[in-house]
Amino acid sequence: MVMKKILWLIFWVSIFLLFLLPANDPDLGWQLRCGKMFWEGGGICKTNTFTVLMEGYSWVNHAWLYQVLIYPVFRIFGVAGLVVMNALIMTGTCGLFFLYLRKFGSLARLMGVLVFVFMGWGIFSLGIRSQILALFILSVDLYLLTRKKLKFRWWWIIFLTGLFVNFHGSFVVALVVIAGVVYLTEAQ
């Protein structure tokens, strides 16, 4: 039993270390500038003021909450803080996904997490990005769907999905996944 716990600890520490990736996202600079602008009272970035190629271009900033969140981490802890934040979020996402897969047995859980890790590592190898926070929220939503006895779970799912909308534009995928899981769960 002790050996099993040690192996699980090694497994989760390995996942954490795997996601200690350098912050190579080419968008990170302007994401940090938008976060800084928010915290200095300039509001949410809606117009491109950082480049000369599309100066004045307006867009819907679907990642504004991500920008607001990462700037203080960067300001206090620097790039190293963002790297550790990425590893913590991705490890937490894997852990929640693992808990969601609980009903499928140990081997299926392990395989599911490993597939998720390797797919996630390929997708998120640029380091911290707004998508990882969105994926974390989706993992929480999926976990909450398995907690049928939890009071107010639907309110939490609605609240978290509302956060998701402001982290990344892929929230529509989350709605489809949640609807699919609910449909498949109720069909059983």
JSON list of N, CA, C and O in Angstrom, two decimals, residues 23-33 66 70 74 79 82 128:
[
{"chain": "A", "resi": 23, "resn": "ALA", "atom": "N", "xyz": [7.91, 29.93, -20.91]},
{"chain": "A", "resi": 23, "resn": "ALA", "atom": "CA", "xyz": [6.81, 30.75, -21.45]},
{"chain": "A", "resi": 23, "resn": "ALA", "atom": "C", "xyz": [7.19, 31.20, -22.85]},
{"chain": "A", "resi": 23, "resn": "ALA", "atom": "O", "xyz": [7.77, 32.26, -23.03]},
{"chain": "A", "resi": 24, "resn": "ASN", "atom": "N", "xyz": [6.87, 30.39, -23.85]},
{"chain": "A", "resi": 24, "resn": "ASN", "atom": "CA", "xyz": [7.24, 30.67, -25.24]},
{"chain": "A", "resi": 24, "resn": "ASN", "atom": "C", "xyz": [6.08, 31.17, -26.08]},
{"chain": "A", "resi": 24, "resn": "ASN", "atom": "O", "xyz": [6.20, 31.27, -27.30]},
{"chain": "A", "resi": 25, "resn": "ASP", "atom": "N", "xyz": [4.95, 31.43, -25.47]},
{"chain": "A", "resi": 25, "resn": "ASP", "atom": "CA", "xyz": [3.79, 31.89, -26.22]},
{"chain": "A", "resi": 25, "resn": "ASP", "atom": "C", "xyz": [4.10, 33.24, -26.87]},
{"chain": "A", "resi": 25, "resn": "ASP", "atom": "O", "xyz": [4.42, 34.20, -26.17]},
{"chain": "A", "resi": 26, "resn": "PRO", "atom": "N", "xyz": [4.01, 33.34, -28.19]},
{"chain": "A", "resi": 26, "resn": "PRO", "atom": "CA", "xyz": [4.32, 34.62, -28.84]},
{"chain": "A", "resi": 26, "resn": "PRO", "atom": "C", "xyz": [3.35, 35.74, -28.45]},
{"chain": "A", "resi": 26, "resn": "PRO", "atom": "O", "xyz": [3.65, 36.91, -28.65]},
{"chain": "A", "resi": 27, "resn": "ASP", "atom": "N", "xyz": [2.19, 35.39, -27.91]},
{"chain": "A", "resi": 27, "resn": "ASP", "atom": "CA", "xyz": [1.21, 36.39, -27.51]},
{"chain": "A", "resi": 27, "resn": "ASP", "atom": "C", "xyz": [1.40, 36.87, -26.07]},
{"chain": "A", "resi": 27, "resn": "ASP", "atom": "O", "xyz": [0.69, 37.77, -25.62]},
{"chain": "A", "resi": 28, "resn": "LEU", "atom": "N", "xyz": [2.31, 36.26, -25.34]},
{"chain": "A", "resi": 28, "resn": "LEU", "atom": "CA", "xyz": [2.43, 36.56, -23.91]},
{"chain": "A", "resi": 28, "resn": "LEU", "atom": "C", "xyz": [2.73, 38.02, -23.63]},
{"chain": "A", "resi": 28, "resn": "LEU", "atom": "O", "xyz": [2.16, 38.61, -22.70]},
{"chain": "A", "resi": 29, "resn": "GLY", "atom": "N", "xyz": [3.56, 38.64, -24.43]},
{"chain": "A", "resi": 29, "resn": "GLY", "atom": "CA", "xyz": [3.92, 40.04, -24.19]},
{"chain": "A", "resi": 29, "resn": "GLY", "atom": "C", "xyz": [2.73, 40.97, -24.21]},
{"chain": "A", "resi": 29, "resn": "GLY", "atom": "O", "xyz": [2.52, 41.76, -23.28]},
{"chain": "A", "resi": 30, "resn": "TRP", "atom": "N", "xyz": [1.92, 40.88, -25.25]},
{"chain": "A", "resi": 30, "resn": "TRP", "atom": "CA", "xyz": [0.76, 41.79, -25.29]},
{"chain": "A", "resi": 30, "resn": "TRP", "atom": "C", "xyz": [-0.31, 41.37, -24.29]},
{"chain": "A", "resi": 30, "resn": "TRP", "atom": "O", "xyz": [-1.07, 42.20, -23.81]},
{"chain": "A", "resi": 31, "resn": "GLN", "atom": "N", "xyz": [-0.37, 40.06, -23.95]},
{"chain": "A", "resi": 31, "resn": "GLN", "atom": "CA", "xyz": [-1.33, 39.63, -22.92]},
{"chain": "A", "resi": 31, "resn": "GLN", "atom": "C", "xyz": [-0.95, 40.28, -21.57]},
{"chain": "A", "resi": 31, "resn": "GLN", "atom": "O", "xyz": [-1.82, 40.76, -20.84]},
{"chain": "A", "resi": 32, "resn": "LEU", "atom": "N", "xyz": [0.36, 40.29, -21.29]},
{"chain": "A", "resi": 32, "resn": "LEU", "atom": "CA", "xyz": [0.82, 40.94, -20.05]},
{"chain": "A", "resi": 32, "resn": "LEU", "atom": "C", "xyz": [0.57, 42.44, -20.09]},
{"chain": "A", "resi": 32, "resn": "LEU", "atom": "O", "xyz": [0.18, 43.04, -19.08]},
{"chain": "A", "resi": 33, "resn": "ARG", "atom": "N", "xyz": [0.79, 43.06, -21.24]},
{"chain": "A", "resi": 33, "resn": "ARG", "atom": "CA", "xyz": [0.54, 44.51, -21.37]},
{"chain": "A", "resi": 33, "resn": "ARG", "atom": "C", "xyz": [-0.94, 44.84, -21.15]},
{"chain": "A", "resi": 33, "resn": "ARG", "atom": "O", "xyz": [-1.28, 45.84, -20.53]},
{"chain": "A", "resi": 66, "resn": "TYR", "atom": "N", "xyz": [-8.04, 36.27, -18.20]},
{"chain": "A", "resi": 66, "resn": "TYR", "atom": "CA", "xyz": [-6.71, 35.64, -18.19]},
{"chain": "A", "resi": 66, "resn": "TYR", "atom": "C", "xyz": [-5.63, 36.71, -18.04]},
{"chain": "A", "resi": 66, "resn": "TYR", "atom": "O", "xyz": [-4.71, 36.57, -17.24]},
{"chain": "A", "resi": 70, "resn": "ILE", "atom": "N", "xyz": [-2.91, 36.91, -14.97]},
{"chain": "A", "resi": 70, "resn": "ILE", "atom": "CA", "xyz": [-1.47, 36.60, -15.10]},
{"chain": "A", "resi": 70, "resn": "ILE", "atom": "C", "xyz": [-0.57, 37.79, -14.81]},
{"chain": "A", "resi": 70, "resn": "ILE", "atom": "O", "xyz": [0.57, 37.60, -14.39]},
{"chain": "A", "resi": 74, "resn": "PHE", "atom": "N", "xyz": [3.02, 37.70, -12.83]},
{"chain": "A", "resi": 74, "resn": "PHE", "atom": "CA", "xyz": [4.25, 38.10, -13.50]},
{"chain": "A", "resi": 74, "resn": "PHE", "atom": "C", "xyz": [4.94, 39.23, -12.74]},
{"chain": "A", "resi": 74, "resn": "PHE", "atom": "O", "xyz": [6.17, 39.21, -12.57]},
{"chain": "A", "resi": 79, "resn": "VAL", "atom": "N", "xyz": [8.73, 35.65, -14.80]},
{"chain": "A", "resi": 79, "resn": "VAL", "atom": "CA", "xyz": [8.42, 34.56, -15.73]},
{"chain": "A", "resi": 79, "resn": "VAL", "atom": "C", "xyz": [8.40, 33.22, -14.99]},
{"chain": "A", "resi": 79, "resn": "VAL", "atom": "O", "xyz": [7.59, 32.34, -15.30]},
{"chain": "A", "resi": 82, "resn": "LEU", "atom": "N", "xyz": [5.04, 32.45, -13.73]},
{"chain": "A", "resi": 82, "resn": "LEU", "atom": "CA", "xyz": [4.12, 32.01, -14.78]},
{"chain": "A", "resi": 82, "resn": "LEU", "atom": "C", "xyz": [4.37, 30.55, -15.14]},
{"chain": "A", "resi": 82, "resn": "LEU", "atom": "O", "xyz": [3.43, 29.79, -15.40]},
{"chain": "A", "resi": 128, "resn": "ILE", "atom": "N", "xyz": [2.35, 28.87, -20.46]},
{"chain": "A", "resi": 128, "resn": "ILE", "atom": "CA", "xyz": [1.07, 29.39, -20.00]},
{"chain": "A", "resi": 128, "resn": "ILE", "atom": "C", "xyz": [0.33, 30.09, -21.14]},
{"chain": "A", "resi": 128, "resn": "ILE", "atom": "O", "xyz": [0.90, 30.87, -21.88]}
]
